[in-house]
Amino acid sequence: MKRIDKKPLTRRDYIKCAVVLTLYIIFLIWAQAWWGIVVIPFIFDAYITRWIRWSWWKDLENPVTRTIMSWVDAIVFALVVVYFVNIYFFQNYTIPSSSMEKSLLVGDYLFVSKTSYGPRVPQTPLHMPLTQNTLPTGGKSYLEWIRWDYKRVHPKPIKQNDIVVFNYPSGDTVVCNPLLQAQDFYIVAYSIGQELMEQLAAQNAETLPNVKSLTPLEQRKYYQKVYALGRQYINEDPQRQFQGTMTRPVDRRENYVKRCVGLPGQTLEIRKRQLYIDNKPVPFPKEVQFNYVVDLKQYLPDALVRELGISQEQLAMQRQLGYMPLTFENAKRLSEATDYVDTLYIDETASTADIYPLNGYTGWTRDNYGPVWIPAKGETIELTLEKLPVYERAIRVYEGNDLQVTDDGRIIINGQETTTYTFKMDYYWMMGDNRHNSADSRYWGFVPEDHIVGKPIMVWLSLDKDRGWFSGKILWSRMFRWVDNIR
């Protein structure tokens, strides 16, 4: 094969080729991505042999076409660079909700390091850079033609109280309606199923059983029926509200950010809002928030609202619901503002509904939860019908086992009856600092290690959603703030 480019090679061409190949091979060794060796001949050809016309458009006579193709070439190159940078090094992340306030605010832009816990090799490598799962025009931003097994390059441990970005565990199934995809599918399915059960009981003049009084096996059968009814309703969707369901691979599920309060092998419990790890109380994060019932004599003045950093969302919650999330310090300051505040006390109402596990009755609430042991890789637990609801999702969904329970209560995993199970992965317990307004592990359970995305390093930009560009929208005091200092 003859060279297309007749231009004679120079010493500079050989040096450039050697430098690029050396850097690329170093990257392959670091990333343990041996499949990347197939690219080496193409790099060599681009600099030395030049059998392929990489810049064919430069020979075109039409200047408009040459200009357009030059832009296309630059954009494709930039997207390839962004693809590898986002996978192996870092990516930008924006705080979408108030679940971490006041530690992290809605409008904070974060640099998320992929190397802090070890870069995760993409399980769906064919995806559009700068998108998570949906194209701006709609539709999936990824292809599932190639699926790789979970692998992490140079893994490093998560530390207690680290703030972590991870893929939403319950995001394996979502409804097709993009306006409703933020809702947890399983919570919605169980909620709808419970309503349908109540309607059927009313139609038949029957009384639903008190699940608290049922045996573990009877509870399992009851909740299976509840979930089946809810899922069937969502799939059939007579009003076309949900538009059906779809599944997402692990690395294409939505990104969440929470604080890791429980590590593999630890036992976690919450008693009257106080978190305990291995029966030892854990200090609250500095900016932890709880809901406080607030009765106002008159509206709070703007000066006090800005001084305490109270958002319009918090004020709206007070007007509509009668409470607002506050830090301990802000609650104290407001209680002292007797000209404006009539009564103020912490909200102690707590429901057992929507609390993990959804397929079993525990009586746990957001403020009184557990104790629950967090699974660790290689550790074995005794598997009983009482424990099964807590660990079933990890065993069946996250670790890919076929799990069945017979009519007489025997547990069958991959065709074998068993009373024990040994976990294949480490798991973590994530909670938001806005404790009464956070969708976290109390509602959807453990976070498997293969869902870990990375660690936020720095707030590089912070925008106040309640202010305009000319009235203090940019929060300069939060810019370039190290997330490790947020405790």
CSV table of C-alpha atoms in Angstrom, one decimal:
chain,number,residue,atom,x,y,z
A,1,MET,CA,0.0,0.0,0.0
A,2,LYS,CA,1.3,3.4,-1.0
A,3,ARG,CA,1.3,6.5,1.1
A,4,ILE,CA,-1.4,9.0,0.0
A,5,ASP,CA,0.6,11.9,1.5
A,6,LYS,CA,3.7,12.5,-0.7
A,7,LYS,CA,5.2,15.0,1.8
A,8,PRO,CA,8.5,13.7,3.0
A,9,LEU,CA,8.8,12.7,6.6
A,10,THR,CA,10.9,14.7,9.0
A,11,ARG,CA,12.5,14.1,12.3
A,12,ARG,CA,9.7,16.2,13.9
A,13,ASP,CA,7.1,13.7,12.6
A,14,TYR,CA,8.9,10.8,14.2
A,15,ILE,CA,9.2,12.7,17.5
A,16,LYS,CA,5.6,13.7,17.6
A,17,CYS,CA,4.5,10.1,16.8
A,18,ALA,CA,6.8,8.7,19.6
A,19,VAL,CA,5.5,11.2,22.1
A,20,VAL,CA,1.8,10.5,21.3
A,21,LEU,CA,2.3,6.8,21.3
A,22,THR,CA,4.2,6.9,24.6
A,23,LEU,CA,1.5,8.9,26.3
A,24,TYR,CA,-1.2,6.7,24.9
A,25,ILE,CA,0.5,3.5,26.0
A,26,ILE,CA,1.0,4.9,29.5
A,27,PHE,CA,-2.7,5.7,29.6
A,28,LEU,CA,-3.6,2.2,28.5
A,29,ILE,CA,-1.4,0.7,31.2
A,30,TRP,CA,-2.9,3.0,33.9
A,31,ALA,CA,-6.5,2.4,32.8
A,32,GLN,CA,-5.8,-1.4,32.2
A,33,ALA,CA,-7.7,-0.9,28.9
A,34,TRP,CA,-5.8,-3.5,26.8
A,35,TRP,CA,-8.5,-3.4,24.1
A,36,GLY,CA,-7.1,0.1,23.3
A,37,ILE,CA,-4.0,-1.5,21.6
A,38,VAL,CA,-6.1,-1.8,18.4
A,39,VAL,CA,-5.9,2.0,18.1
A,40,ILE,CA,-2.0,2.1,18.0
A,41,PRO,CA,-1.7,1.2,14.3
A,42,PHE,CA,-4.1,4.1,13.4
A,43,ILE,CA,-2.0,6.6,15.5
A,44,PHE,CA,1.1,5.3,13.7
A,45,ASP,CA,-0.5,5.8,10.4
A,46,ALA,CA,-1.7,9.3,11.1
A,47,TYR,CA,1.9,10.4,11.7
A,48,ILE,CA,4.1,8.1,9.7
A,49,THR,CA,2.7,5.7,7.1
A,50,ARG,CA,-0.3,7.9,6.1
A,51,TRP,CA,-2.2,5.3,4.2
A,52,ILE,CA,-5.5,6.6,5.3
A,53,ARG,CA,-6.7,10.1,4.2
A,54,TRP,CA,-7.5,11.4,7.6
A,55,SER,CA,-7.9,15.0,6.3
A,56,TRP,CA,-9.5,14.3,3.0
A,57,TRP,CA,-11.6,17.4,3.0
A,58,LYS,CA,-8.5,19.7,2.8
A,59,ASP,CA,-8.1,18.7,-0.8
A,60,LEU,CA,-11.6,19.7,-1.8
A,61,GLU,CA,-12.0,22.7,-4.1
A,62,ASN,CA,-15.2,24.1,-2.4
A,63,PRO,CA,-14.0,26.4,0.5
A,64,VAL,CA,-17.4,26.2,2.2
A,65,THR,CA,-17.2,22.5,2.5
A,66,ARG,CA,-13.6,22.6,3.7
A,67,THR,CA,-14.6,25.1,6.4
A,68,ILE,CA,-17.6,23.0,7.5
A,69,MET,CA,-15.6,19.8,7.6
A,70,SER,CA,-12.8,21.6,9.6
A,71,TRP,CA,-15.4,22.5,12.2
A,72,VAL,CA,-16.8,18.9,12.2
A,73,ASP,CA,-13.3,17.6,12.7
A,74,ALA,CA,-12.7,19.9,15.6
A,75,ILE,CA,-16.0,19.1,17.3
A,76,VAL,CA,-15.5,15.3,16.9
A,77,PHE,CA,-12.0,15.6,18.4
A,78,ALA,CA,-13.4,17.7,21.3
A,79,LEU,CA,-16.2,15.1,22.0
A,80,VAL,CA,-13.7,12.3,22.0
A,81,VAL,CA,-11.5,14.1,24.5
A,82,VAL,CA,-14.5,15.0,26.7
A,83,TYR,CA,-15.6,11.3,26.5
A,84,PHE,CA,-12.4,10.0,28.0
A,85,VAL,CA,-11.9,12.8,30.4
A,86,ASN,CA,-15.5,12.3,31.8
A,87,ILE,CA,-15.0,8.6,32.1
A,88,TYR,CA,-11.5,8.4,33.7
A,89,PHE,CA,-10.8,11.8,35.3
A,90,PHE,CA,-13.5,14.2,36.2
A,91,GLN,CA,-16.9,15.6,35.2
A,92,ASN,CA,-19.0,18.6,36.0
A,93,TYR,CA,-22.1,18.0,38.2
A,94,THR,CA,-24.8,20.5,39.2
A,95,ILE,CA,-26.8,20.1,42.5
A,96,PRO,CA,-30.4,19.6,41.3
A,97,SER,CA,-32.3,19.4,44.6
A,98,SER,CA,-32.2,20.7,48.2
A,99,SER,CA,-31.4,17.3,49.8
A,100,MET,CA,-27.9,18.3,50.8
A,101,GLU,CA,-28.7,21.9,52.0
A,102,LYS,CA,-27.2,23.8,53.6
A,103,SER,CA,-24.0,21.9,53.0
A,104,LEU,CA,-24.4,21.9,49.2
A,105,LEU,CA,-26.9,24.3,47.6
A,106,VAL,CA,-29.1,24.1,44.6
A,107,GLY,CA,-27.1,25.9,41.9
A,108,ASP,CA,-23.7,24.7,43.1
A,109,TYR,CA,-21.5,23.5,40.2
A,110,LEU,CA,-19.0,20.8,41.3
A,111,PHE,CA,-15.9,19.2,39.9
A,112,VAL,CA,-16.4,15.5,40.5
A,113,SER,CA,-13.2,13.4,40.6
A,114,LYS,CA,-13.3,10.0,39.1
A,115,THR,CA,-9.9,9.0,40.4
A,116,SER,CA,-10.7,9.5,44.1
A,117,TYR,CA,-12.4,6.1,44.3
A,118,GLY,CA,-10.9,4.7,41.0
A,119,PRO,CA,-12.4,5.3,37.5
A,120,ARG,CA,-15.2,3.0,36.6
A,121,VAL,CA,-14.9,1.4,33.1
A,122,PRO,CA,-18.2,2.3,31.3
A,123,GLN,CA,-20.7,-0.6,31.1
A,124,THR,CA,-22.3,1.1,28.1
A,125,PRO,CA,-19.3,2.5,26.2
A,126,LEU,CA,-21.4,3.7,23.2
A,127,HIS,CA,-22.9,6.9,24.6
A,128,MET,CA,-23.0,10.5,23.7
A,129,PRO,CA,-20.6,12.7,25.8
A,130,LEU,CA,-22.0,15.4,28.0
A,131,THR,CA,-25.3,13.5,28.4
A,132,GLN,CA,-26.4,11.0,31.1
A,133,ASN,CA,-29.2,9.1,29.5
A,134,THR,CA,-31.3,11.4,27.4
A,135,LEU,CA,-30.5,13.4,24.3
A,136,PRO,CA,-31.5,17.1,24.3
A,137,THR,CA,-33.9,16.3,21.4
A,138,GLY,CA,-35.3,13.3,23.4
A,139,GLY,CA,-34.6,9.6,23.2
A,140,LYS,CA,-31.8,7.5,24.6
A,141,SER,CA,-28.3,9.0,24.5
A,142,TYR,CA,-26.6,5.5,24.6
A,143,LEU,CA,-26.6,2.2,22.7
A,144,GLU,CA,-26.7,-1.2,24.4
A,145,TRP,CA,-25.1,-3.1,21.6
A,146,ILE,CA,-21.9,-3.5,23.7
A,147,ARG,CA,-22.2,-4.2,27.4
A,148,TRP,CA,-19.1,-4.5,29.6
A,149,ASP,CA,-19.0,-6.1,33.1
A,150,TYR,CA,-18.3,-3.9,36.1
A,151,LYS,CA,-14.7,-3.0,36.6
A,152,ARG,CA,-12.9,-0.2,38.5
A,153,VAL,CA,-9.4,0.9,37.8
A,154,HIS,CA,-7.2,1.3,40.8
A,155,PRO,CA,-10.1,1.3,43.3
A,156,LYS,CA,-9.8,3.3,46.5
A,157,PRO,CA,-12.0,3.1,49.6
A,158,ILE,CA,-14.8,5.6,50.5
A,159,LYS,CA,-14.3,7.2,53.8
A,160,GLN,CA,-16.9,7.8,56.5
A,161,ASN,CA,-18.8,11.0,55.9
A,162,ASP,CA,-17.5,11.5,52.4
A,163,ILE,CA,-19.8,13.3,50.1
A,164,VAL,CA,-20.2,11.0,47.1
A,165,VAL,CA,-21.8,11.1,43.6
A,166,PHE,CA,-23.4,7.8,42.6
A,167,ASN,CA,-25.9,6.3,40.2
A,168,TYR,CA,-29.5,6.2,41.6
A,169,PRO,CA,-30.0,2.6,42.7
A,170,SER,CA,-33.8,2.5,42.1
A,171,GLY,CA,-33.3,4.1,38.7
A,172,ASP,CA,-33.0,0.7,36.9
A,173,THR,CA,-36.7,1.1,36.0
A,174,VAL,CA,-38.3,4.4,35.1
A,175,VAL,CA,-41.6,5.4,33.4
A,176,CYS,CA,-41.3,6.6,29.8
A,177,ASN,CA,-42.9,10.0,30.5
A,178,PRO,CA,-39.9,12.3,31.0
A,179,LEU,CA,-42.0,14.6,33.2
A,180,LEU,CA,-42.4,11.8,35.8
A,181,GLN,CA,-39.0,10.1,35.6
A,182,ALA,CA,-37.8,11.9,38.7
A,183,GLN,CA,-40.3,9.8,40.8
A,184,ASP,CA,-39.1,6.6,42.3
A,185,PHE,CA,-40.7,3.9,40.2
A,186,TYR,CA,-41.0,1.3,43.0
A,187,ILE,CA,-42.4,3.8,45.5
A,188,VAL,CA,-45.0,4.8,42.9
A,189,ALA,CA,-45.8,1.1,42.0
A,190,TYR,CA,-46.3,0.1,45.6
A,191,SER,CA,-48.4,3.2,46.4
A,192,ILE,CA,-50.7,2.6,43.4
A,193,GLY,CA,-50.9,-1.1,44.2
A,194,GLN,CA,-51.9,-0.3,47.8
A,195,GLU,CA,-54.7,2.0,46.6
A,196,LEU,CA,-56.0,-0.7,44.2
A,197,MET,CA,-55.9,-3.2,47.0
A,198,GLU,CA,-58.0,-0.9,49.1
A,199,GLN,CA,-60.4,-0.3,46.3
A,200,LEU,CA,-60.9,-4.0,45.6
A,201,ALA,CA,-61.4,-4.7,49.3
A,202,ALA,CA,-64.1,-1.9,49.4
A,203,GLN,CA,-65.8,-3.3,46.4
A,204,ASN,CA,-66.0,-6.8,47.9
A,205,ALA,CA,-66.9,-5.4,51.3
A,206,GLU,CA,-63.7,-6.9,52.7
A,207,THR,CA,-61.1,-5.7,55.2
A,208,LEU,CA,-57.5,-5.7,54.3
A,209,PRO,CA,-55.3,-7.6,56.7
A,210,ASN,CA,-53.1,-5.7,59.2
A,211,VAL,CA,-49.7,-6.4,57.7
A,212,LYS,CA,-48.1,-6.0,61.1
A,213,SER,CA,-49.9,-9.1,62.4
A,214,LEU,CA,-49.0,-11.3,59.4
A,215,THR,CA,-46.2,-13.8,59.4
A,216,PRO,CA,-43.1,-12.9,57.2
A,217,LEU,CA,-44.3,-15.4,54.5
A,218,GLU,CA,-47.8,-13.9,54.5
A,219,GLN,CA,-46.3,-10.4,54.4
A,220,ARG,CA,-44.2,-11.4,51.4
A,221,LYS,CA,-47.2,-12.7,49.5
A,222,TYR,CA,-49.2,-9.6,50.3
A,223,TYR,CA,-46.6,-7.1,49.1
A,224,GLN,CA,-46.0,-9.2,46.0
A,225,LYS,CA,-49.6,-8.8,45.1
A,226,VAL,CA,-49.5,-5.0,45.9
A,227,TYR,CA,-46.5,-4.5,43.7
A,228,ALA,CA,-47.9,-6.7,40.9
A,229,LEU,CA,-51.1,-4.6,40.8
A,230,GLY,CA,-49.2,-1.3,40.8
A,231,ARG,CA,-46.8,-2.4,38.1
A,232,GLN,CA,-49.6,-3.7,35.9
A,233,TYR,CA,-51.5,-0.4,36.3
A,234,ILE,CA,-48.4,1.6,35.3
A,235,ASN,CA,-47.7,-0.6,32.3
A,236,GLU,CA,-51.3,-0.7,31.0
A,237,ASP,CA,-51.8,3.0,32.1
A,238,PRO,CA,-55.4,3.6,30.9
A,239,GLN,CA,-54.9,7.4,31.1
A,240,ARG,CA,-51.5,7.3,29.3
A,241,GLN,CA,-50.0,9.2,32.2
A,242,PHE,CA,-46.9,7.1,32.6
A,243,GLN,CA,-46.5,6.0,28.9
A,244,GLY,CA,-45.1,2.6,29.9
A,245,THR,CA,-41.7,1.8,31.5
A,246,MET,CA,-38.1,1.2,30.4
A,247,THR,CA,-34.9,0.0,32.0
A,248,ARG,CA,-31.5,1.7,32.3
A,249,PRO,CA,-28.1,0.1,32.8
A,250,VAL,CA,-26.2,1.0,36.0
A,251,ASP,CA,-23.9,3.8,34.5
A,252,ARG,CA,-26.8,5.5,32.6
A,253,ARG,CA,-29.0,6.0,35.7
A,254,GLU,CA,-29.4,9.4,37.2
A,255,ASN,CA,-26.5,10.8,39.3
A,256,TYR,CA,-27.2,11.6,42.9
A,257,VAL,CA,-25.1,13.2,45.6
A,258,LYS,CA,-25.3,12.4,49.3
A,259,ARG,CA,-23.1,11.9,52.3
A,260,CYS,CA,-21.8,8.3,52.9
A,261,VAL,CA,-22.8,7.7,56.6
A,262,GLY,CA,-22.5,3.9,56.6
A,263,LEU,CA,-19.6,1.7,55.3
A,264,PRO,CA,-19.6,-2.0,54.4
A,265,GLY,CA,-19.8,-4.2,57.4
A,266,GLN,CA,-21.1,-1.5,59.8
A,267,THR,CA,-24.5,-1.6,61.6
A,268,LEU,CA,-26.6,1.5,61.2
A,269,GLU,CA,-29.4,2.8,63.3
A,270,ILE,CA,-31.4,6.0,63.7
A,271,ARG,CA,-33.0,6.8,67.1
A,272,LYS,CA,-35.0,10.0,67.4
A,273,ARG,CA,-33.1,11.5,64.5
A,274,GLN,CA,-29.7,10.7,66.0
A,275,LEU,CA,-27.6,8.5,63.7
A,276,TYR,CA,-25.7,5.6,65.3
A,277,ILE,CA,-22.9,3.5,63.7
A,278,ASP,CA,-22.0,0.3,65.5
A,279,ASN,CA,-24.1,1.6,68.4
A,280,LYS,CA,-22.0,4.8,68.7
A,281,PRO,CA,-23.6,8.2,68.1
A,282,VAL,CA,-22.3,10.1,65.0
A,283,PRO,CA,-22.0,13.9,65.2
A,284,PHE,CA,-24.4,15.7,63.0
A,285,PRO,CA,-23.0,17.5,59.9
A,286,LYS,CA,-22.4,21.1,60.7
A,287,GLU,CA,-25.2,22.3,58.3
A,288,VAL,CA,-27.6,19.5,59.0
A,289,GLN,CA,-31.3,20.5,58.6
A,290,PHE,CA,-34.6,19.1,60.0
A,291,ASN,CA,-38.1,20.3,59.4
A,292,TYR,CA,-39.4,22.7,62.0
A,293,VAL,CA,-43.1,23.6,62.5
A,294,VAL,CA,-43.1,27.4,62.2
A,295,ASP,CA,-46.1,29.7,63.1
A,296,LEU,CA,-45.5,33.3,62.0
A,297,LYS,CA,-47.0,36.4,63.4
A,298,GLN,CA,-46.0,38.3,60.3
A,299,TYR,CA,-43.8,37.7,57.2
A,300,LEU,CA,-40.1,37.5,57.9
A,301,PRO,CA,-38.3,40.7,56.7
A,302,ASP,CA,-36.0,40.3,53.7
A,303,ALA,CA,-33.0,41.4,55.8
A,304,LEU,CA,-33.5,38.5,58.2
A,305,VAL,CA,-34.2,36.0,55.4
A,306,ARG,CA,-31.0,36.9,53.6
A,307,GLU,CA,-29.0,36.9,56.8
A,308,LEU,CA,-30.1,33.4,57.6
A,309,GLY,CA,-29.8,32.2,54.0
A,310,ILE,CA,-33.5,31.1,54.0
A,311,SER,CA,-34.5,30.3,50.4
A,312,GLN,CA,-37.8,31.0,48.7
A,313,GLU,CA,-38.4,27.2,48.7
A,314,GLN,CA,-38.2,27.2,52.5
A,315,LEU,CA,-40.6,30.1,52.7
A,316,ALA,CA,-43.0,28.5,50.3
A,317,MET,CA,-43.0,25.3,52.4
A,318,GLN,CA,-43.8,27.3,55.5
A,319,ARG,CA,-46.8,29.0,53.8
A,320,GLN,CA,-48.2,25.9,52.2
A,321,LEU,CA,-47.3,23.2,54.7
A,322,GLY,CA,-46.6,25.0,58.0
A,323,TYR,CA,-43.0,23.9,58.3
A,324,MET,CA,-39.6,24.7,56.9
A,325,PRO,CA,-36.2,22.9,57.0
A,326,LEU,CA,-33.7,24.7,59.3
A,327,THR,CA,-30.3,24.2,60.7
A,328,PHE,CA,-29.9,24.1,64.5
A,329,GLU,CA,-28.4,27.6,64.4
A,330,ASN,CA,-31.1,29.1,62.2
A,331,ALA,CA,-33.9,27.5,64.3
A,332,LYS,CA,-32.3,29.1,67.4
A,333,ARG,CA,-32.1,32.5,65.7
A,334,LEU,CA,-35.7,32.3,64.5
A,335,SER,CA,-37.0,31.3,67.9
A,336,GLU,CA,-35.4,34.4,69.3
A,337,ALA,CA,-37.2,36.6,66.6
A,338,THR,CA,-40.3,36.9,68.8
A,339,ASP,CA,-41.6,39.9,66.8
A,340,TYR,CA,-42.1,37.6,63.8
A,341,VAL,CA,-42.3,34.0,65.1
A,342,ASP,CA,-45.1,32.8,67.4
A,343,THR,CA,-44.1,29.1,67.8
A,344,LEU,CA,-41.3,27.0,66.5
A,345,TYR,CA,-40.5,23.3,67.2
A,346,ILE,CA,-39.1,20.4,65.4
A,347,ASP,CA,-41.5,18.3,63.3
A,348,GLU,CA,-41.7,14.8,64.9
A,349,THR,CA,-44.4,13.4,62.5
A,350,ALA,CA,-43.0,10.4,60.7
A,351,SER,CA,-44.7,7.8,58.5
A,352,THR,CA,-43.8,4.2,57.9
A,353,ALA,CA,-45.0,4.5,54.3
A,354,ASP,CA,-42.4,4.6,51.5
A,355,ILE,CA,-39.6,3.5,53.9
A,356,TYR,CA,-37.2,0.8,52.7
A,357,PRO,CA,-37.8,-2.1,52.4
A,358,LEU,CA,-41.0,-1.6,50.5
A,359,ASN,CA,-41.7,-5.3,50.4
A,360,GLY,CA,-41.8,-5.9,54.1
A,361,TYR,CA,-43.2,-4.3,57.3
A,362,THR,CA,-40.6,-3.1,59.8
A,363,GLY,CA,-42.3,-0.1,61.5
A,364,TRP,CA,-39.3,2.0,60.7
A,365,THR,CA,-39.5,5.7,59.9
A,366,ARG,CA,-37.2,8.4,58.7
A,367,ASP,CA,-36.3,9.4,62.3
A,368,ASN,CA,-36.3,5.9,63.9
A,369,TYR,CA,-34.7,3.4,61.5
A,370,GLY,CA,-33.0,0.0,61.9
A,371,PRO,CA,-30.7,-1.4,63.1
A,372,VAL,CA,-29.6,-2.6,59.7
A,373,TRP,CA,-26.3,-4.3,58.8
A,374,ILE,CA,-24.6,-3.0,55.6
A,375,PRO,CA,-23.4,-5.8,53.4
A,376,ALA,CA,-19.7,-6.2,52.8
A,377,LYS,CA,-17.9,-8.2,50.0
A,378,GLY,CA,-17.2,-11.7,51.1
A,379,GLU,CA,-19.3,-11.5,54.3
A,380,THR,CA,-22.0,-14.1,54.8
A,381,ILE,CA,-25.3,-13.6,56.5
A,382,GLU,CA,-28.0,-16.0,57.8
A,383,LEU,CA,-30.9,-15.6,55.4
A,384,THR,CA,-34.3,-15.8,56.9
A,385,LEU,CA,-37.7,-14.6,55.8
A,386,GLU,CA,-37.5,-11.8,58.4
A,387,LYS,CA,-34.2,-10.5,56.9
A,388,LEU,CA,-35.0,-11.2,53.3
A,389,PRO,CA,-36.9,-7.9,52.5
A,390,VAL,CA,-33.9,-5.8,53.5
A,391,TYR,CA,-31.4,-7.8,51.4
A,392,GLU,CA,-33.4,-9.2,48.6
A,393,ARG,CA,-32.8,-6.4,46.1
A,394,ALA,CA,-29.0,-6.6,46.7
A,395,ILE,CA,-29.1,-10.4,46.1
A,396,ARG,CA,-31.5,-10.5,43.2
A,397,VAL,CA,-31.0,-7.2,41.3
A,398,TYR,CA,-27.6,-5.9,42.1
A,399,GLU,CA,-25.8,-9.2,42.2
A,400,GLY,CA,-27.9,-10.9,39.5
A,401,ASN,CA,-29.2,-14.0,41.3
A,402,ASP,CA,-32.4,-15.9,40.7
A,403,LEU,CA,-34.2,-15.8,44.1
A,404,GLN,CA,-37.4,-17.5,44.8
A,405,VAL,CA,-39.4,-18.3,47.9
A,406,THR,CA,-41.6,-21.5,47.9
A,407,ASP,CA,-45.1,-21.6,49.2
A,408,ASP,CA,-43.8,-23.2,52.4
A,409,GLY,CA,-41.2,-20.5,53.0
A,410,ARG,CA,-38.0,-22.1,51.7
A,411,ILE,CA,-35.5,-19.7,50.1
A,412,ILE,CA,-34.2,-20.8,46.7
A,413,ILE,CA,-31.2,-19.0,45.1
A,414,ASN,CA,-30.1,-20.1,41.6
A,415,GLY,CA,-32.0,-23.4,42.0
A,416,GLN,CA,-30.5,-24.3,45.4
A,417,GLU,CA,-32.2,-24.1,48.7
A,418,THR,CA,-30.1,-22.1,51.2
A,419,THR,CA,-30.2,-20.4,54.6
A,420,THR,CA,-27.1,-18.2,54.0
A,421,TYR,CA,-25.8,-15.8,51.4
A,422,THR,CA,-22.3,-14.4,50.7
A,423,PHE,CA,-22.2,-11.0,49.2
A,424,LYS,CA,-20.1,-10.3,46.0
A,425,MET,CA,-19.9,-6.5,46.4
A,426,ASP,CA,-19.5,-3.8,49.0
A,427,TYR,CA,-22.5,-1.6,49.8
A,428,TYR,CA,-22.9,1.9,51.3
A,429,TRP,CA,-25.5,3.9,53.1
A,430,MET,CA,-26.1,7.4,51.8
A,431,MET,CA,-28.1,10.2,53.5
A,432,GLY,CA,-28.7,13.8,52.7
A,433,ASP,CA,-27.8,16.6,55.2
A,434,ASN,CA,-31.4,18.0,54.7
A,435,ARG,CA,-32.6,15.0,56.7
A,436,HIS,CA,-36.4,15.5,56.5
A,437,ASN,CA,-36.3,16.4,52.8
A,438,SER,CA,-33.9,13.9,51.2
A,439,ALA,CA,-34.7,10.8,49.1
A,440,ASP,CA,-31.9,8.6,50.3
A,441,SER,CA,-31.0,5.1,51.6
A,442,ARG,CA,-33.9,5.3,54.1
A,443,TYR,CA,-36.2,5.1,51.1
A,444,TRP,CA,-34.3,3.0,48.5
A,445,GLY,CA,-31.7,1.1,50.5
A,446,PHE,CA,-28.1,0.2,49.9
A,447,VAL,CA,-25.8,1.7,47.2
A,448,PRO,CA,-23.7,-1.0,45.6
A,449,GLU,CA,-20.0,-0.3,44.8
A,450,ASP,CA,-20.6,-0.5,41.1
A,451,HIS,CA,-22.9,2.5,41.3
A,452,ILE,CA,-20.2,4.8,42.7
A,453,VAL,CA,-19.3,7.6,40.3
A,454,GLY,CA,-16.8,9.8,42.1
A,455,LYS,CA,-16.1,12.3,44.7
A,456,PRO,CA,-17.0,16.0,44.5
A,457,ILE,CA,-13.7,18.0,44.9
A,458,MET,CA,-14.6,21.6,44.6
A,459,VAL,CA,-17.5,24.0,44.2
A,460,TRP,CA,-16.3,26.0,41.1
A,461,LEU,CA,-19.5,28.1,40.7
A,462,SER,CA,-22.5,28.8,42.9
A,463,LEU,CA,-25.6,30.5,41.7
A,464,ASP,CA,-28.5,31.7,44.0
A,465,LYS,CA,-31.7,30.5,42.3
A,466,ASP,CA,-33.7,33.2,44.1
A,467,ARG,CA,-31.7,36.2,42.9
A,468,GLY,CA,-31.1,37.9,39.6
A,469,TRP,CA,-27.8,38.4,37.8
A,470,PHE,CA,-27.6,42.0,39.0
A,471,SER,CA,-28.7,41.3,42.6
A,472,GLY,CA,-26.2,38.9,43.9
A,473,LYS,CA,-27.0,35.7,41.9
A,474,ILE,CA,-23.3,34.6,42.0
A,475,LEU,CA,-22.4,33.5,45.5
A,476,TRP,CA,-18.7,34.5,45.4
A,477,SER,CA,-18.0,33.3,49.0
A,478,ARG,CA,-18.8,29.7,47.9
A,479,MET,CA,-16.7,29.7,44.7
A,480,PHE,CA,-13.6,27.4,44.7
A,481,ARG,CA,-14.7,26.0,48.0
A,482,TRP,CA,-13.2,22.5,48.8
A,483,VAL,CA,-16.0,20.0,49.4
A,484,ASP,CA,-13.7,18.1,51.9
A,485,ASN,CA,-14.1,21.2,54.2
A,486,ILE,CA,-17.9,20.7,54.3
A,487,ARG,CA,-18.4,18.5,57.4
